[in-house]
Amino acid sequence: MSVTPGIVVFDPAAFIVQFPSFATVPAPALQTNFGIATLMLNNSYGSVVQDEPTRASLLNLLTAHITALLNGVNGEAPSGIVGRINSATQGTISVQTEFKTDSEAASFFTQTQWGAAFWQSTTVFRRFRYVGAARFSHASWDGGWPE
């Protein structure tokens, strides 16, 4: 694992190659969605995801998830449905959805296949991390309060 010397730079053309379902979404919209993704996953030196290729993959999954929610998939408008369809009828049209997961955060991500992949892939980064208190040495203090 290498420590990232910089940030991941978004490339809309490479994103479309990896996620052809979003080929009809304009590049500026994709760039905006990537910006939203960086609000959810830190894209800086301080990111918990230090490996740049891993962070790039996660940011692309997150961008795909956001794009599906905001811009739609395969040229279709976004569905506006939140959660998964658990019941549907055809005569006089009826659709029921459920939004049931282990946590509210998981519920947001499991609305799309890309969000679910992001959520599952980031499990290792969402574990508890202990950071001990800083230790101070009193040896550098010259002995007492100034007068």
PDB file of C-alpha atoms in Angstrom:
ATOM      1  CA  MET A   1       0.000   0.000   0.000  1.00  0.00           C
ATOM      2  CA  SER A   2       1.486   3.322  -0.990  1.00  0.00           C
ATOM      3  CA  VAL A   3       0.783   6.651   0.623  1.00  0.00           C
ATOM      4  CA  THR A   4      -0.896   8.909  -1.897  1.00  0.00           C
ATOM      5  CA  PRO A   5       1.219  11.840  -3.029  1.00  0.00           C
ATOM      6  CA  GLY A   6      -1.902  13.694  -4.199  1.00  0.00           C
ATOM      7  CA  ILE A   7      -5.545  13.479  -5.006  1.00  0.00           C
ATOM      8  CA  VAL A   8      -7.510  11.458  -7.538  1.00  0.00           C
ATOM      9  CA  VAL A   9      -8.300  13.516 -10.636  1.00  0.00           C
ATOM     10  CA  PHE A  10     -11.612  12.652 -12.315  1.00  0.00           C
ATOM     11  CA  ASP A  11     -11.506  11.668 -15.995  1.00  0.00           C
ATOM     12  CA  PRO A  12     -15.038  11.608 -17.495  1.00  0.00           C
ATOM     13  CA  ALA A  13     -13.940   9.689 -20.621  1.00  0.00           C
ATOM     14  CA  ALA A  14     -12.313   6.917 -18.557  1.00  0.00           C
ATOM     15  CA  PHE A  15     -15.384   6.861 -16.289  1.00  0.00           C
ATOM     16  CA  ILE A  16     -17.679   6.271 -19.298  1.00  0.00           C
ATOM     17  CA  VAL A  17     -15.461   3.390 -20.455  1.00  0.00           C
ATOM     18  CA  GLN A  18     -15.754   1.796 -17.014  1.00  0.00           C
ATOM     19  CA  PHE A  19     -19.469   2.633 -16.606  1.00  0.00           C
ATOM     20  CA  PRO A  20     -21.071   2.694 -20.089  1.00  0.00           C
ATOM     21  CA  SER A  21     -24.557   2.986 -18.541  1.00  0.00           C
ATOM     22  CA  PHE A  22     -23.804   6.691 -18.084  1.00  0.00           C
ATOM     23  CA  ALA A  23     -22.633   7.456 -21.633  1.00  0.00           C
ATOM     24  CA  THR A  24     -25.565   9.848 -22.174  1.00  0.00           C
ATOM     25  CA  VAL A  25     -24.786  11.949 -19.096  1.00  0.00           C
ATOM     26  CA  PRO A  26     -22.877  15.143 -20.003  1.00  0.00           C
ATOM     27  CA  ALA A  27     -19.285  15.412 -18.748  1.00  0.00           C
ATOM     28  CA  PRO A  28     -20.006  18.524 -16.617  1.00  0.00           C
ATOM     29  CA  ALA A  29     -22.747  16.623 -14.757  1.00  0.00           C
ATOM     30  CA  LEU A  30     -20.358  13.717 -14.184  1.00  0.00           C
ATOM     31  CA  GLN A  31     -17.734  16.149 -12.888  1.00  0.00           C
ATOM     32  CA  THR A  32     -20.296  17.665 -10.503  1.00  0.00           C
ATOM     33  CA  ASN A  33     -21.293  14.192  -9.285  1.00  0.00           C
ATOM     34  CA  PHE A  34     -17.631  13.359  -8.689  1.00  0.00           C
ATOM     35  CA  GLY A  35     -17.414  16.539  -6.610  1.00  0.00           C
ATOM     36  CA  ILE A  36     -20.367  15.321  -4.543  1.00  0.00           C
ATOM     37  CA  ALA A  37     -18.646  11.947  -4.168  1.00  0.00           C
ATOM     38  CA  THR A  38     -15.579  13.667  -2.712  1.00  0.00           C
ATOM     39  CA  LEU A  39     -17.812  15.150  -0.011  1.00  0.00           C
ATOM     40  CA  MET A  40     -18.627  11.580   1.034  1.00  0.00           C
ATOM     41  CA  LEU A  41     -15.152  10.074   0.592  1.00  0.00           C
ATOM     42  CA  ASN A  42     -12.206  12.320   1.416  1.00  0.00           C
ATOM     43  CA  ASN A  43      -9.983  12.795  -1.641  1.00  0.00           C
ATOM     44  CA  SER A  44      -6.951  14.307   0.078  1.00  0.00           C
ATOM     45  CA  TYR A  45      -3.775  13.406   1.899  1.00  0.00           C
ATOM     46  CA  GLY A  46      -5.873  12.815   5.014  1.00  0.00           C
ATOM     47  CA  SER A  47      -8.176  10.207   3.463  1.00  0.00           C
ATOM     48  CA  VAL A  48      -8.626   6.965   5.337  1.00  0.00           C
ATOM     49  CA  VAL A  49      -8.137   5.325   1.902  1.00  0.00           C
ATOM     50  CA  GLN A  50      -4.431   5.992   1.421  1.00  0.00           C
ATOM     51  CA  ASP A  51      -3.946   3.838  -1.695  1.00  0.00           C
ATOM     52  CA  GLU A  52      -4.692   6.087  -4.688  1.00  0.00           C
ATOM     53  CA  PRO A  53      -5.902   3.343  -7.118  1.00  0.00           C
ATOM     54  CA  THR A  54      -8.251   1.999  -4.428  1.00  0.00           C
ATOM     55  CA  ARG A  55      -9.552   5.492  -3.691  1.00  0.00           C
ATOM     56  CA  ALA A  56     -10.050   6.113  -7.437  1.00  0.00           C
ATOM     57  CA  SER A  57     -12.118   2.917  -7.762  1.00  0.00           C
ATOM     58  CA  LEU A  58     -14.219   3.805  -4.721  1.00  0.00           C
ATOM     59  CA  LEU A  59     -14.785   7.368  -5.922  1.00  0.00           C
ATOM     60  CA  ASN A  60     -15.854   6.052  -9.339  1.00  0.00           C
ATOM     61  CA  LEU A  61     -18.339   3.644  -7.723  1.00  0.00           C
ATOM     62  CA  LEU A  62     -19.667   6.491  -5.612  1.00  0.00           C
ATOM     63  CA  THR A  63     -19.883   8.775  -8.666  1.00  0.00           C
ATOM     64  CA  ALA A  64     -21.821   6.070 -10.532  1.00  0.00           C
ATOM     65  CA  HIS A  65     -24.214   5.725  -7.580  1.00  0.00           C
ATOM     66  CA  ILE A  66     -24.811   9.479  -7.392  1.00  0.00           C
ATOM     67  CA  THR A  67     -25.187   9.731 -11.170  1.00  0.00           C
ATOM     68  CA  ALA A  68     -27.804   6.963 -11.193  1.00  0.00           C
ATOM     69  CA  LEU A  69     -29.781   8.772  -8.481  1.00  0.00           C
ATOM     70  CA  LEU A  70     -29.518  12.269  -9.962  1.00  0.00           C
ATOM     71  CA  ASN A  71     -29.229  11.728 -13.729  1.00  0.00           C
ATOM     72  CA  GLY A  72     -30.582   8.252 -14.432  1.00  0.00           C
ATOM     73  CA  VAL A  73     -29.148   5.205 -16.176  1.00  0.00           C
ATOM     74  CA  ASN A  74     -28.908   4.364 -19.900  1.00  0.00           C
ATOM     75  CA  GLY A  75     -30.489   7.647 -20.962  1.00  0.00           C
ATOM     76  CA  GLU A  76     -33.563   7.127 -18.776  1.00  0.00           C
ATOM     77  CA  ALA A  77     -34.625   9.740 -16.254  1.00  0.00           C
ATOM     78  CA  PRO A  78     -34.005   8.911 -12.591  1.00  0.00           C
ATOM     79  CA  SER A  79     -36.795   6.739 -11.218  1.00  0.00           C
ATOM     80  CA  GLY A  80     -37.397   8.764  -8.091  1.00  0.00           C
ATOM     81  CA  ILE A  81     -38.106   5.526  -6.232  1.00  0.00           C
ATOM     82  CA  VAL A  82     -36.257   5.168  -2.966  1.00  0.00           C
ATOM     83  CA  GLY A  83     -35.483   1.626  -1.872  1.00  0.00           C
ATOM     84  CA  ARG A  84     -36.164  -1.668  -3.589  1.00  0.00           C
ATOM     85  CA  ILE A  85     -39.471  -2.676  -5.158  1.00  0.00           C
ATOM     86  CA  ASN A  86     -40.963  -5.457  -3.043  1.00  0.00           C
ATOM     87  CA  SER A  87     -44.409  -5.577  -4.653  1.00  0.00           C
ATOM     88  CA  ALA A  88     -45.847  -4.491  -7.997  1.00  0.00           C
ATOM     89  CA  THR A  89     -49.248  -4.776  -9.683  1.00  0.00           C
ATOM     90  CA  GLN A  90     -50.126  -4.021 -13.268  1.00  0.00           C
ATOM     91  CA  GLY A  91     -53.886  -3.325 -13.391  1.00  0.00           C
ATOM     92  CA  THR A  92     -54.369   0.213 -12.035  1.00  0.00           C
ATOM     93  CA  ILE A  93     -50.618   0.296 -11.420  1.00  0.00           C
ATOM     94  CA  SER A  94     -49.358  -0.144  -7.880  1.00  0.00           C
ATOM     95  CA  VAL A  95     -45.773  -0.238  -6.661  1.00  0.00           C
ATOM     96  CA  GLN A  96     -44.583  -0.796  -3.111  1.00  0.00           C
ATOM     97  CA  THR A  97     -41.023  -0.263  -2.006  1.00  0.00           C
ATOM     98  CA  GLU A  98     -39.092  -1.017   1.130  1.00  0.00           C
ATOM     99  CA  PHE A  99     -36.067   0.750   2.454  1.00  0.00           C
ATOM    100  CA  LYS A 100     -34.772  -1.764   4.950  1.00  0.00           C
ATOM    101  CA  THR A 101     -31.115  -2.275   5.846  1.00  0.00           C
ATOM    102  CA  ASP A 102     -28.951  -2.507   8.933  1.00  0.00           C
ATOM    103  CA  SER A 103     -28.261   1.225   9.091  1.00  0.00           C
ATOM    104  CA  GLU A 104     -29.459   4.497   7.615  1.00  0.00           C
ATOM    105  CA  ALA A 105     -26.143   4.947   5.824  1.00  0.00           C
ATOM    106  CA  ALA A 106     -26.426   1.505   4.249  1.00  0.00           C
ATOM    107  CA  SER A 107     -29.949   2.365   3.115  1.00  0.00           C
ATOM    108  CA  PHE A 108     -28.654   5.291   1.073  1.00  0.00           C
ATOM    109  CA  PHE A 109     -25.975   3.236  -0.640  1.00  0.00           C
ATOM    110  CA  THR A 110     -28.033   0.117  -1.370  1.00  0.00           C
ATOM    111  CA  GLN A 111     -30.393   2.006  -3.675  1.00  0.00           C
ATOM    112  CA  THR A 112     -28.141   1.181  -6.651  1.00  0.00           C
ATOM    113  CA  GLN A 113     -25.791  -1.645  -7.570  1.00  0.00           C
ATOM    114  CA  TRP A 114     -22.866   0.795  -7.587  1.00  0.00           C
ATOM    115  CA  GLY A 115     -23.732   2.152  -4.156  1.00  0.00           C
ATOM    116  CA  ALA A 116     -24.052  -1.373  -2.777  1.00  0.00           C
ATOM    117  CA  ALA A 117     -20.629  -2.247  -4.209  1.00  0.00           C
ATOM    118  CA  PHE A 118     -19.174   0.927  -2.653  1.00  0.00           C
ATOM    119  CA  TRP A 119     -20.763   0.159   0.730  1.00  0.00           C
ATOM    120  CA  GLN A 120     -19.464  -3.398   0.738  1.00  0.00           C
ATOM    121  CA  SER A 121     -16.000  -2.364  -0.457  1.00  0.00           C
ATOM    122  CA  THR A 122     -15.603   0.235   2.281  1.00  0.00           C
ATOM    123  CA  THR A 123     -16.374  -2.107   5.176  1.00  0.00           C
ATOM    124  CA  VAL A 124     -12.696  -2.301   6.092  1.00  0.00           C
ATOM    125  CA  PHE A 125     -12.478   1.507   6.287  1.00  0.00           C
ATOM    126  CA  ARG A 126     -15.535   1.891   8.525  1.00  0.00           C
ATOM    127  CA  ARG A 127     -14.124  -0.075  11.435  1.00  0.00           C
ATOM    128  CA  PHE A 128     -13.222   1.495  14.755  1.00  0.00           C
ATOM    129  CA  ARG A 129      -9.728   2.994  14.938  1.00  0.00           C
ATOM    130  CA  TYR A 130      -8.131   3.915  18.240  1.00  0.00           C
ATOM    131  CA  VAL A 131      -5.869   6.940  18.290  1.00  0.00           C
ATOM    132  CA  GLY A 132      -4.035   7.292  21.575  1.00  0.00           C
ATOM    133  CA  ALA A 133      -3.552  10.593  23.330  1.00  0.00           C
ATOM    134  CA  ALA A 134      -0.378  12.511  22.596  1.00  0.00           C
ATOM    135  CA  ARG A 135       2.400  12.044  25.136  1.00  0.00           C
ATOM    136  CA  PHE A 136       4.085  15.121  26.527  1.00  0.00           C
ATOM    137  CA  SER A 137       7.591  15.302  27.844  1.00  0.00           C
ATOM    138  CA  HIS A 138       8.170  17.749  30.661  1.00  0.00           C
ATOM    139  CA  ALA A 139      11.946  17.590  30.181  1.00  0.00           C
ATOM    140  CA  SER A 140      11.872  20.447  27.672  1.00  0.00           C
ATOM    141  CA  TRP A 141      10.248  22.793  30.171  1.00  0.00           C
ATOM    142  CA  ASP A 142      12.855  24.730  32.128  1.00  0.00           C
ATOM    143  CA  GLY A 143      11.303  24.176  35.483  1.00  0.00           C
ATOM    144  CA  GLY A 144       8.450  26.326  36.544  1.00  0.00           C
ATOM    145  CA  TRP A 145       6.197  29.127  35.614  1.00  0.00           C
ATOM    146  CA  PRO A 146       7.664  32.359  34.340  1.00  0.00           C
ATOM    147  CA  GLU A 147       7.686  35.135  36.901  1.00  0.00           C
TER     148      GLU A 147
END
